[in-house]
XYZ file of N, CA and C in Angstrom:
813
model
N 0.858 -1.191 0.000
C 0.000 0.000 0.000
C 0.890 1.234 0.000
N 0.693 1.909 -0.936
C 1.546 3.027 -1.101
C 0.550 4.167 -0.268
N 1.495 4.885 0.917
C 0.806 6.090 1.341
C 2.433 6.253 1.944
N 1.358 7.732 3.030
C 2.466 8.718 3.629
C 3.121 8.269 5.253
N 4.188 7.638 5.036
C 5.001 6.811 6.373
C 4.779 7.689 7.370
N 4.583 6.549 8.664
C 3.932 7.235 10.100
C 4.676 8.294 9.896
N 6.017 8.382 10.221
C 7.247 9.308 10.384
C 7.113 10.193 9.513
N 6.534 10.597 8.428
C 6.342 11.514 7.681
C 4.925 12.060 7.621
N 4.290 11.697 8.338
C 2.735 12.152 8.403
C 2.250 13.584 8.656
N 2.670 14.348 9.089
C 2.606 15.940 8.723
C 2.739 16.570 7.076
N 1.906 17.301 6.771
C 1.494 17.144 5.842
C 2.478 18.212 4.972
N 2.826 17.970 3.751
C 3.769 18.668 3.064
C 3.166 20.148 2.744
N 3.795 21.359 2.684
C 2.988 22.823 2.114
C 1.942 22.380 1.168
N 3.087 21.875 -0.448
C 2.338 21.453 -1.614
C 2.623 20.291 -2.419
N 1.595 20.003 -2.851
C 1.610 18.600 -2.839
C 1.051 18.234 -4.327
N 0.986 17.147 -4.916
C 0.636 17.089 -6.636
C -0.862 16.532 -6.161
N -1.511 16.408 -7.890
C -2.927 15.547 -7.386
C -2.510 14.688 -7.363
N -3.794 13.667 -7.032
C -3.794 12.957 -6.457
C -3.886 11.597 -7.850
N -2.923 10.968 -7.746
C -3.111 9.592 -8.850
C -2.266 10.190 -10.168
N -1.559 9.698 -10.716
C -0.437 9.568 -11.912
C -1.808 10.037 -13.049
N -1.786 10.714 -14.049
C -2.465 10.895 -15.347
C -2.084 9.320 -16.135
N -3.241 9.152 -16.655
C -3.881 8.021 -17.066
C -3.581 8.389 -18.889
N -3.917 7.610 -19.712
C -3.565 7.439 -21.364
C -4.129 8.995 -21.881
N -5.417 9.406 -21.135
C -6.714 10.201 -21.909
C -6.080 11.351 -21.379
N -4.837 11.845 -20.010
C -4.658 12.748 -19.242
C -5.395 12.980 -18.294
N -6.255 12.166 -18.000
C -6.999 12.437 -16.625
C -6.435 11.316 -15.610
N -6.530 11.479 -14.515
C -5.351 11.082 -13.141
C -6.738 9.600 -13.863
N -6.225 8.737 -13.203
C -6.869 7.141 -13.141
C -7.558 7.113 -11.698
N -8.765 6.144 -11.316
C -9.192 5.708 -10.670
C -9.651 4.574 -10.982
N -9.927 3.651 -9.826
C -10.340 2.310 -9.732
C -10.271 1.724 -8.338
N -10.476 0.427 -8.277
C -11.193 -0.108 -6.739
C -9.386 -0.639 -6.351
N -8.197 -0.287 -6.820
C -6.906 -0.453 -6.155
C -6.285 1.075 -5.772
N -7.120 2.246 -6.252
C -6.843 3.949 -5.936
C -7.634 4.056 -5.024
N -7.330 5.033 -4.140
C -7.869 5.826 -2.947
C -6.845 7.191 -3.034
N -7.833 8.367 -3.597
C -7.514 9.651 -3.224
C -8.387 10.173 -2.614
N -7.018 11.266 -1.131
C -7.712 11.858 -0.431
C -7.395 13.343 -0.481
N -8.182 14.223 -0.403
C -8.100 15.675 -0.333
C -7.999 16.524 1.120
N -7.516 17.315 1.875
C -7.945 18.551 2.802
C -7.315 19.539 2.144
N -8.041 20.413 3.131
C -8.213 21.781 3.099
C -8.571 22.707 4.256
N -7.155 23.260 4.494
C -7.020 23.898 5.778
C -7.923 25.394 5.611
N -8.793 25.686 6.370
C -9.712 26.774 6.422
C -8.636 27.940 6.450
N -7.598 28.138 7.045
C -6.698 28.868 7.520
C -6.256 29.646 6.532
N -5.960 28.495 5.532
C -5.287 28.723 4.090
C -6.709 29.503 2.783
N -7.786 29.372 3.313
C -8.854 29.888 2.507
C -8.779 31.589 2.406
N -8.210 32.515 1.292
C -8.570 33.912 1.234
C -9.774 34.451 1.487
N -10.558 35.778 1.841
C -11.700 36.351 1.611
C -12.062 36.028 0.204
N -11.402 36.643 -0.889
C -11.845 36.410 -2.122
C -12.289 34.869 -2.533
N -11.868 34.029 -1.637
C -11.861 32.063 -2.311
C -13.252 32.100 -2.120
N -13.915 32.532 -0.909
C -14.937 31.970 -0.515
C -15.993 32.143 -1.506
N -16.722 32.820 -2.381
C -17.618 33.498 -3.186
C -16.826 32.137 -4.812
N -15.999 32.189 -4.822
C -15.596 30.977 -5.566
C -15.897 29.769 -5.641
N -15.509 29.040 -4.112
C -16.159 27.860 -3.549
C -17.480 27.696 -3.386
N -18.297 28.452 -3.528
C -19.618 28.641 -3.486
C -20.293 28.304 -4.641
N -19.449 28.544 -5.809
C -19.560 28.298 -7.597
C -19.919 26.512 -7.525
N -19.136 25.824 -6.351
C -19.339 24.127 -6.890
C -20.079 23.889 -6.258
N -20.914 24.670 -5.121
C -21.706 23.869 -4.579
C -23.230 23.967 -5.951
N -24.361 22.862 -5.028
C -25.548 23.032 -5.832
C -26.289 23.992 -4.806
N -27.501 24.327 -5.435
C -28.262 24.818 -5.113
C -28.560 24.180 -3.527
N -29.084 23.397 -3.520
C -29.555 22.669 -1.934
C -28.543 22.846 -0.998
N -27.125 22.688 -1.465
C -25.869 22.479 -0.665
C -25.449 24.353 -0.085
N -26.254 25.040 -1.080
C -26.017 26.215 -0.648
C -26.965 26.920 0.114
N -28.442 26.376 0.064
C -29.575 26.426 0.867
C -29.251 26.061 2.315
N -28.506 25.055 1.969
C -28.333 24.235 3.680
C -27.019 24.981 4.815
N -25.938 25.573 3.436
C -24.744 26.323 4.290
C -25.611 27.361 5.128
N -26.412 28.441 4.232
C -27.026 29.357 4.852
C -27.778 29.369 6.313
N -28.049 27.901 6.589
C -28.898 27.609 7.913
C -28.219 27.589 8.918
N -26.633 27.685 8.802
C -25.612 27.429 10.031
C -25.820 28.777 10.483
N -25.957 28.749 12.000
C -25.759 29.560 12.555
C -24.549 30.311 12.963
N -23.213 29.477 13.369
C -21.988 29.894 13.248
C -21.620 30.050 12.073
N -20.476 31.081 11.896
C -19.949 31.099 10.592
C -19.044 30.320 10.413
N -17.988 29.625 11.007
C -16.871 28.656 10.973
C -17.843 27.435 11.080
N -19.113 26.820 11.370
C -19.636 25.954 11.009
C -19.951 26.041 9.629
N -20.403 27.333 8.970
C -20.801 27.297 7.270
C -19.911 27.310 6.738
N -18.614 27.827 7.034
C -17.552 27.915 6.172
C -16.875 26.532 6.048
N -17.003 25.738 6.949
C -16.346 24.328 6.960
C -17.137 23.090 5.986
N -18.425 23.575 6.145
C -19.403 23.182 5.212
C -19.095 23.450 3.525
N -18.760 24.481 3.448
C -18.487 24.757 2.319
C -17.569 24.380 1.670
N -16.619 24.209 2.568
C -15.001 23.859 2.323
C -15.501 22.182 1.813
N -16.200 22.090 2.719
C -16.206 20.269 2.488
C -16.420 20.123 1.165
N -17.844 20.394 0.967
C -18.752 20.407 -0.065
C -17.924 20.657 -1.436
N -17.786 22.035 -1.503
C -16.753 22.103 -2.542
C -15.525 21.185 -3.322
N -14.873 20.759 -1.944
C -13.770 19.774 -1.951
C -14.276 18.644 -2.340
N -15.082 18.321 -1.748
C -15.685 17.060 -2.207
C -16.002 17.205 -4.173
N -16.812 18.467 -4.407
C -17.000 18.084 -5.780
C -15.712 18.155 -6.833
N -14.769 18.883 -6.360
C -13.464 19.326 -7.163
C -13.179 17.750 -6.810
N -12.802 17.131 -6.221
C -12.076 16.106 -6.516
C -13.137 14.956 -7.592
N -14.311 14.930 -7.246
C -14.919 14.189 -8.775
C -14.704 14.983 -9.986
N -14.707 15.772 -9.970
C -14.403 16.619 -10.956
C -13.235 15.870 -11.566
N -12.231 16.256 -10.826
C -10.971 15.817 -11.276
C -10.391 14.968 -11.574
N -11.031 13.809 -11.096
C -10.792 11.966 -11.102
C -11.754 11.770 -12.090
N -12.971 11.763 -12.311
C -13.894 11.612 -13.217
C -14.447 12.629 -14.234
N -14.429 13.796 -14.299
C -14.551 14.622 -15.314
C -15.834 15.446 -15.065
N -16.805 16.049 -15.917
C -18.007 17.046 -15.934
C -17.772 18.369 -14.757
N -18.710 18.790 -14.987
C -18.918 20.482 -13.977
C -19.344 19.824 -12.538
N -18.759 20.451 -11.516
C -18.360 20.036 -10.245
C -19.733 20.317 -9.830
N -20.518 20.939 -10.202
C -22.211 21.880 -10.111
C -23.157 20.030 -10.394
N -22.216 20.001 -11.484
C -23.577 18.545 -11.453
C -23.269 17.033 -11.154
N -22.844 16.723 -10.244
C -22.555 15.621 -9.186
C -23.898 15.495 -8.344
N -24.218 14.441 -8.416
C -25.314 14.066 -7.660
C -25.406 13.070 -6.627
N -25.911 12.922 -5.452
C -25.606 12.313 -5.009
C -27.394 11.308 -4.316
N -27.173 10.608 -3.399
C -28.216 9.577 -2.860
C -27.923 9.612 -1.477
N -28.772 9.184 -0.678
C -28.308 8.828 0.551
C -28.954 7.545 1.270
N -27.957 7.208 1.709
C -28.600 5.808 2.067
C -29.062 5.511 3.765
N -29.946 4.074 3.889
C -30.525 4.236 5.259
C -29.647 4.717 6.255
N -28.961 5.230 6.688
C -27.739 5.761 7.881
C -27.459 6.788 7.632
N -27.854 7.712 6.271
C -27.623 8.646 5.998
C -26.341 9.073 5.363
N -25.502 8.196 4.943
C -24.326 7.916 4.321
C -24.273 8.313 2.783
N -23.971 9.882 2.068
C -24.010 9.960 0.689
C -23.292 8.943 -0.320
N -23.932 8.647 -1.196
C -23.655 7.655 -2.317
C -23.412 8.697 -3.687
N -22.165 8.541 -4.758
C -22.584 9.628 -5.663
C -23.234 8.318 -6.663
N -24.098 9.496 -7.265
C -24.485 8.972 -8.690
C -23.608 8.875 -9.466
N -23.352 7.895 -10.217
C -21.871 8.082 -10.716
C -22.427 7.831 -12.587
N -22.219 8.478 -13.074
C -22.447 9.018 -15.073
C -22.997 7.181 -15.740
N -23.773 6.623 -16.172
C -23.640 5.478 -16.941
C -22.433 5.190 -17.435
N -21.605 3.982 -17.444
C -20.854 3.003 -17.965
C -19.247 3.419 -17.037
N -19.619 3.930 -15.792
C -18.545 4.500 -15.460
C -18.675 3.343 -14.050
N -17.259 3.650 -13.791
C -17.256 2.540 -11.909
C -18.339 3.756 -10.898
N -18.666 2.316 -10.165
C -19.545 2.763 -8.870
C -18.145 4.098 -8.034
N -18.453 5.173 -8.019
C -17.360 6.285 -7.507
C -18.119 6.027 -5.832
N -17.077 5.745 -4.856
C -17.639 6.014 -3.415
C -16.803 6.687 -3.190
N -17.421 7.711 -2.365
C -16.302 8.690 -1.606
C -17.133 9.063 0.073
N -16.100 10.054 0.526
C -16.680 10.047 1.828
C -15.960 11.489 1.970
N -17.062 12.425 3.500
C -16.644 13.819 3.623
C -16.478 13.606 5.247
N -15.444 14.355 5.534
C -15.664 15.081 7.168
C -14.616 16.039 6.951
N -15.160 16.871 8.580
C -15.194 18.339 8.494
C -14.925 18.375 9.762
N -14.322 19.345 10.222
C -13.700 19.348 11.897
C -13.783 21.272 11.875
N -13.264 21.664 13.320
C -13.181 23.158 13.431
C -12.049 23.126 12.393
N -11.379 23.888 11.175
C -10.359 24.670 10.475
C -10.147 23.560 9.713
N -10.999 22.590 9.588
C -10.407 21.529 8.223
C -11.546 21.023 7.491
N -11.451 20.356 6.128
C -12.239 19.549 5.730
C -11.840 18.973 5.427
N -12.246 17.661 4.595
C -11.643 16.363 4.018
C -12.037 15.464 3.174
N -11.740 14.868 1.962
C -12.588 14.108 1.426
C -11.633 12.914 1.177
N -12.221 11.563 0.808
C -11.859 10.570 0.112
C -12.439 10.359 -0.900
N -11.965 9.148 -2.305
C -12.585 8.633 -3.156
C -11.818 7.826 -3.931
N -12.838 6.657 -4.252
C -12.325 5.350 -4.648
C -13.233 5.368 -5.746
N -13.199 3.289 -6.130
C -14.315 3.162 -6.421
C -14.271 1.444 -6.317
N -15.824 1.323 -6.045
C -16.435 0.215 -5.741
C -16.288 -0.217 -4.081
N -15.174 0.246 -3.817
C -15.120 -0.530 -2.092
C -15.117 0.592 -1.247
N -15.392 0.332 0.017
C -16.069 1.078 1.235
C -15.148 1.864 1.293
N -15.196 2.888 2.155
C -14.719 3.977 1.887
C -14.844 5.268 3.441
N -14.271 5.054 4.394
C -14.316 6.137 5.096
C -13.322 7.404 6.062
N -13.830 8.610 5.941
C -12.681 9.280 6.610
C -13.263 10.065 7.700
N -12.336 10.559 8.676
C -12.847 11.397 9.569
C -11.487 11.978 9.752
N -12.075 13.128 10.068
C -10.646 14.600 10.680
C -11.405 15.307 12.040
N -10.439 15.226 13.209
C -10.255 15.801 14.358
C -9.544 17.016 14.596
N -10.196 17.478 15.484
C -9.668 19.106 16.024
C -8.894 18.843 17.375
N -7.313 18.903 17.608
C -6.852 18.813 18.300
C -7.061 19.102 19.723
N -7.791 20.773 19.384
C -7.396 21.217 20.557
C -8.612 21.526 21.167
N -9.350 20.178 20.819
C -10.806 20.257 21.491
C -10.412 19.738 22.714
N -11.687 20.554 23.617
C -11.600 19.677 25.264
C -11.937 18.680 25.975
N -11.485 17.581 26.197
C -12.435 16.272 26.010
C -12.150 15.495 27.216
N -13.292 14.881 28.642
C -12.805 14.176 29.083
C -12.510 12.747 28.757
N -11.332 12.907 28.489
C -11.039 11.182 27.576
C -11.180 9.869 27.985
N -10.460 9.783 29.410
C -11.338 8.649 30.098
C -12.678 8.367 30.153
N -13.257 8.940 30.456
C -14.305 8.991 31.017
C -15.377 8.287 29.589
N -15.304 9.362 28.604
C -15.641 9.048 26.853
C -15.090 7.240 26.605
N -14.000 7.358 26.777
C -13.285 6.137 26.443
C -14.287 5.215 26.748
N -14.859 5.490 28.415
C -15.404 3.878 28.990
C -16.519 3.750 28.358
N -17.010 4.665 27.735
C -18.402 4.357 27.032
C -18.311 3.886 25.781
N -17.273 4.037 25.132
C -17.196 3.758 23.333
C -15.919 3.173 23.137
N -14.736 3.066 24.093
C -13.490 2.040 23.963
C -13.985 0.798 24.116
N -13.159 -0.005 23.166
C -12.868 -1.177 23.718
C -11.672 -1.232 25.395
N -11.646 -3.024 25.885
C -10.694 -2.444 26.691
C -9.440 -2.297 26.609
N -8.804 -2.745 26.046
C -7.464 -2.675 25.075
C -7.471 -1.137 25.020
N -7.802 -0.612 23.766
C -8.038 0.380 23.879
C -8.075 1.364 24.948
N -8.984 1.264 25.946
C -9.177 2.053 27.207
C -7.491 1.695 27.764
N -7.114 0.513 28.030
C -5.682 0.571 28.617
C -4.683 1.559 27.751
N -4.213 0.980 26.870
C -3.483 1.913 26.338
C -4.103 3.397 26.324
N -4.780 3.702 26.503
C -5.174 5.235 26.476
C -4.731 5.525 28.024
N -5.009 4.699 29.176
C -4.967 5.062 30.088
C -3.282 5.594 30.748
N -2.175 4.516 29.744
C -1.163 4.195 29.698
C -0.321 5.634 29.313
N -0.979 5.815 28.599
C -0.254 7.200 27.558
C -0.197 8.488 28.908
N 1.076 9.519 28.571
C 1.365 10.619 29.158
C 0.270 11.510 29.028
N 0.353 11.932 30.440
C -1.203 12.954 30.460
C -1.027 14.081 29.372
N 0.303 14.045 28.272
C 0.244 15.349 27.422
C -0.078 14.161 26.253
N -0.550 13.372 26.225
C -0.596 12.679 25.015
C -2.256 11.880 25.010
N -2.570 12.123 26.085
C -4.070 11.560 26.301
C -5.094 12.226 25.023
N -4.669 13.336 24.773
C -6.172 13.565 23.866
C -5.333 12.934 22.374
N -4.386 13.384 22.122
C -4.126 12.561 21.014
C -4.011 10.768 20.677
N -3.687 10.556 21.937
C -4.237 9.219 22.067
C -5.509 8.303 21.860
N -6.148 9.993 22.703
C -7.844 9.157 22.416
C -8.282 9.622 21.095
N -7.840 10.713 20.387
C -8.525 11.068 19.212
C -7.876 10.025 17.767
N -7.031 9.895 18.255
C -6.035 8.818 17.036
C -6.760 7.335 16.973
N -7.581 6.981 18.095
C -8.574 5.689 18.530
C -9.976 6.151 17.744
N -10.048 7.839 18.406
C -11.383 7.705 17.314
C -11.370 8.332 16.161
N -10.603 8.968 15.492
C -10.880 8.743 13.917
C -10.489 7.574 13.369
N -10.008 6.368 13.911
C -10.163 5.175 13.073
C -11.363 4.407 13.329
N -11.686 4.550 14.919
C -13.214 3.931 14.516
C -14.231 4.754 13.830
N -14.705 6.184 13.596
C -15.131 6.881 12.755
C -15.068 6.614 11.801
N -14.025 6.253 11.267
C -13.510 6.218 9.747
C -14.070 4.888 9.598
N -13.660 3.555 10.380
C -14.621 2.631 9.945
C -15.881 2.880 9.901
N -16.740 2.994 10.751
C -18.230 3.073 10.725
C -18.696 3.891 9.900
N -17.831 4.714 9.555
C -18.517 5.781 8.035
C -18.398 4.784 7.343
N -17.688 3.982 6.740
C -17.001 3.646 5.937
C -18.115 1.803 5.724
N -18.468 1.507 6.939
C -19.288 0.153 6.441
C -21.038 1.095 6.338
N -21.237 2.241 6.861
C -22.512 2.560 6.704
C -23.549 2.598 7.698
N -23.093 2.419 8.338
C -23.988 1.534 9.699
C -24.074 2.760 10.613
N -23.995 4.354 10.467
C -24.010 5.262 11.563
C -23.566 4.637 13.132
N -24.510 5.149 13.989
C -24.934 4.823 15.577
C -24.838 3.658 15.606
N -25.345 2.861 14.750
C -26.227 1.686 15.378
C -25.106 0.611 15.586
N -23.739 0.794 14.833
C -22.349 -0.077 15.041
C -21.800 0.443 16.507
N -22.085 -0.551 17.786
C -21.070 -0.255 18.512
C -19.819 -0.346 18.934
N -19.206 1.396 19.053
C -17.706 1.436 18.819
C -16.640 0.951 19.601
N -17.736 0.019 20.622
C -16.794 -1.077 21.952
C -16.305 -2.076 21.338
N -16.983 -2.677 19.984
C -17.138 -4.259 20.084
C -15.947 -4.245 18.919
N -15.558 -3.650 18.671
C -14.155 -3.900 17.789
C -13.030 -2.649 18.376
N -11.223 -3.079 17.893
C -10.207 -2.180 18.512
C -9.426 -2.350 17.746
N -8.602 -1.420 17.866
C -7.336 -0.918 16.920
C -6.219 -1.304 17.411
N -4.943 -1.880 16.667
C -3.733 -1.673 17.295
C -3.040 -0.699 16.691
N -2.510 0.401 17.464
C -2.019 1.645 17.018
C -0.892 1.265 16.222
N 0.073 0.143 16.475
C 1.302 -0.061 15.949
C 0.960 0.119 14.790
N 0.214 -1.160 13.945
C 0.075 -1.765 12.978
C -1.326 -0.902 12.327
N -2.222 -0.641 12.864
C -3.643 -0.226 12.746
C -4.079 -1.015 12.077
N -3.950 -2.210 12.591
C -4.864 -3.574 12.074
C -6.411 -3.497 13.327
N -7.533 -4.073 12.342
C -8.874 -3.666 13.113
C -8.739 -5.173 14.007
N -9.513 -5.520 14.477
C -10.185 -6.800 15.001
C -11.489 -6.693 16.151
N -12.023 -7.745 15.741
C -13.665 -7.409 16.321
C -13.480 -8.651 17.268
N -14.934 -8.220 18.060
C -15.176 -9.348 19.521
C -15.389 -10.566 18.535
N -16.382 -10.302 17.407
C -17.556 -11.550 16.883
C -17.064 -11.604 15.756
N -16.005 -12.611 15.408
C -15.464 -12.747 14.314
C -16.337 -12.873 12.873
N -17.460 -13.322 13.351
C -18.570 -13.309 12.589
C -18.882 -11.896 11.690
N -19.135 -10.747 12.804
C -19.053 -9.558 12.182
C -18.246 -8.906 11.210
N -17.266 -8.918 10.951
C -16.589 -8.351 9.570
C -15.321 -9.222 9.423
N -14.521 -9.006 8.423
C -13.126 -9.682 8.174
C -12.370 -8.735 8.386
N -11.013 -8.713 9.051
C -10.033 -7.779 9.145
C -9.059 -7.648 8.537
N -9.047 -8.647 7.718
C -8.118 -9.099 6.618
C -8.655 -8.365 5.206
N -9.720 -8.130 5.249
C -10.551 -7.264 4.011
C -10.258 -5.706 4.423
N -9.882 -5.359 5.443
C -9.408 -3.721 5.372
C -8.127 -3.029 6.064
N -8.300 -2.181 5.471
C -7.091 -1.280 4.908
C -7.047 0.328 5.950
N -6.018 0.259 6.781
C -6.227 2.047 7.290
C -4.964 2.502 7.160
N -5.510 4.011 7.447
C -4.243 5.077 7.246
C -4.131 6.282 8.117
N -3.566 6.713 8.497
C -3.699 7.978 9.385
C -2.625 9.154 8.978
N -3.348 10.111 8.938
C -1.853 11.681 8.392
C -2.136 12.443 9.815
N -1.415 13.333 9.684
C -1.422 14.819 10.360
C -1.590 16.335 9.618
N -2.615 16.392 8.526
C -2.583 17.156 8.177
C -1.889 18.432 8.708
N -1.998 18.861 9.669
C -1.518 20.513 10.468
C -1.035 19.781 11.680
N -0.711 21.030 12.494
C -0.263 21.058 13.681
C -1.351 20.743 14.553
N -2.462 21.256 14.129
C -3.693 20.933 15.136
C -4.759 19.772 14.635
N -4.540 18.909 13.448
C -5.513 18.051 13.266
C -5.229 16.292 13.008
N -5.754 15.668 12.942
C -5.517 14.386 12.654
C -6.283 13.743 11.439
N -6.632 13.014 10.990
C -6.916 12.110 10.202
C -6.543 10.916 10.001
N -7.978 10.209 9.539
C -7.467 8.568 9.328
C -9.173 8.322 8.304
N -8.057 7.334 7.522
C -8.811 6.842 6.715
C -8.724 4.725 6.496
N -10.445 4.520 6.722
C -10.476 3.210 6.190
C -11.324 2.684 4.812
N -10.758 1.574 4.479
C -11.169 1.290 2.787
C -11.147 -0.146 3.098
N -12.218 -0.819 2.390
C -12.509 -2.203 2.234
C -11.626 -2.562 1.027
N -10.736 -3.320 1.426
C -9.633 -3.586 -0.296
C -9.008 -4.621 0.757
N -9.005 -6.303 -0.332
C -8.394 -7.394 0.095
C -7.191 -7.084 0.167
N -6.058 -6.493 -0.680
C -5.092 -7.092 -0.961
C -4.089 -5.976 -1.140
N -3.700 -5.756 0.841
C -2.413 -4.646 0.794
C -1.907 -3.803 -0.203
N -0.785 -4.839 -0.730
C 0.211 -4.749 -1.666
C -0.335 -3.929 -3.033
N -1.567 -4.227 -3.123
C -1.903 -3.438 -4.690
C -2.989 -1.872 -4.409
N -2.863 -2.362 -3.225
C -3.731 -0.874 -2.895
C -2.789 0.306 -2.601
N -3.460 1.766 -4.103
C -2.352 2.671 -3.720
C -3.211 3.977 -2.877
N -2.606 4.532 -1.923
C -3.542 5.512 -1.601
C -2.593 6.795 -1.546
N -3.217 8.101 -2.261
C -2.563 9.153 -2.485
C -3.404 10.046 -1.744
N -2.130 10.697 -1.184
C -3.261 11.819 -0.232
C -2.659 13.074 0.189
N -2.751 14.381 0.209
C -2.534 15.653 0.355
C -2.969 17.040 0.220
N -2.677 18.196 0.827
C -3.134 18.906 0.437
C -4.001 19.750 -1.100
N -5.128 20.412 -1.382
C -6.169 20.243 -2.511
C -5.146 21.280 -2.665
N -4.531 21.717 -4.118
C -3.867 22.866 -4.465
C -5.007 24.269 -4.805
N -5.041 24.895 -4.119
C -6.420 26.039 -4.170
C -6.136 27.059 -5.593
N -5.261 26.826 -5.980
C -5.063 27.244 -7.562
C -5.820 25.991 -8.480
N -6.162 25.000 -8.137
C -7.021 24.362 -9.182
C -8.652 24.615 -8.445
N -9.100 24.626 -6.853
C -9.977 25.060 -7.138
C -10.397 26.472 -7.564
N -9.617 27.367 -7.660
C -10.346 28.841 -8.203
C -10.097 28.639 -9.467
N -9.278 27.934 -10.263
C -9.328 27.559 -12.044
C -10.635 27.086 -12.067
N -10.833 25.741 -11.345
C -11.816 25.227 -11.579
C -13.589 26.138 -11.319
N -13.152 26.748 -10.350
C -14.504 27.700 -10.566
C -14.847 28.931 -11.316
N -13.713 29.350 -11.797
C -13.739 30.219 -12.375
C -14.120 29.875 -14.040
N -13.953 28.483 -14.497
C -14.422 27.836 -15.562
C -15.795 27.847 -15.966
């Protein structure tokens, strides 16, 4: 699996897209690619915003307007946007007409053009970040954390850790406890986005080993662990990320992931 080594997981200034250009010049996708996008709010100009606004649709811009905070709409937007620039870019057409479905858990599905692969992708959004993934055909999930949120971590832990989990959290230096516990939960996040199942998957009955970030469940019955795939970056100084993908077979799975270059989205909206 080609990605970004623990030891290098802070995220580079700038970074290329995402996936090698393909025969036609458009980057390639398929169910052995996983590209992922952020986008640090920080890095967003006054002028970007009225830009980013160009990819959303109509509904997506109906719905920013209802946030009451403004760093809640603006993160919204960031997502949204991000999210369509990268179909855009992997698959082609106006970032305006991406459509999407949602399924029982509330999990978006895109519509993906006739004769083309099933495109799955996935969004999250934290205070000063957004994030997207996208594959195709296999599961697919990400989540991004805000560092310097306030959290009692024990306490959280005993309700949604496994106990493994809860030990090693308990284990860790009291300056390392929230990153400890947040590095536990964007990989279970990232799974449970990622099989579909919202709430209703509880986040006790399976655990992570941080070394390896191999999954394993109580009820072997319940999923295979040998069928998935995780990853974790550091986008910034203040955020985390991790991403999981249903893909048998390590070795051929490539996953590319880095900062969205904001000179292709204002090309792209300005188109």
């Amino acid at each position: 699996m080609n990605e970004t080594p623990e030891s290098e997981r802070t995220a580079p200034q700038d970074a290329p897209f995402s996936h090698a250009a393909g025969p036609n010049g458009k980057p390639e996708i398929g169910r052995d690619r996983v590209s992922a996008w952020w986008l640090r709010l920080d890095d967003i100009g006054a002028g970007d915003w009225p830009l980013l606004e160009t990819l959303l649709s109509d509904g997506e811009l109906t719905r920013a307007q209802r946030f009451h905070f403004d760093r809640d709409r603006d993160v919204y937007i960031a997502a949204h946007a991000l999210c369509r620039a990268l179909l855009t870019r992997c698959a082609g057409g106006p970032p305006r007409d991406w459509r999407f479905t949602v399924e029982d858990h509330g999990k978006p599905e895109v519509v993906a053009p006739a004769g083309t692969p099933r495109l799955r992708v996935n969004i999250s959004h934290t205070r000063g970040l957004a994030a997207v993934a996208l594959t195709a055909e296999n599961d697919i999930g990400i989540d991004v954390e805000w560092l310097q949120r306030e959290a009692a971590t024990e306490q959280l832990a005993e309700r949604v850790f496994a106990p493994r989990e809860r030990q090693v959290l308990a284990d860790a230096a009291e300056a390392q406890k929230i990153e400890t516990f947040l590095t536990f939960w964007t990989l279970k996040e990232a799974y449970v986005k990622a099989i579909g199942k919202g709430l209703s998957q509880p986040l006790d009955a399976f655990h992570f080993d941080l070394k390896t970030l191999a999954i394993a469940f109580d009820d072997p019955e319940v999923d295979d662990p040998a069928t998935w795939q995780f990853a974790r970056w550091r986008p910034g100084p203040d955020h985390l990320m991790a991403l999981a993908v249903r893909h048998p077979d390590r070795a051929r799975l490539e996953i590319s992931a880095g900062p969205v270059p904001l000179d292709y989205l204002r090309a792209l909206a300005g188109s």
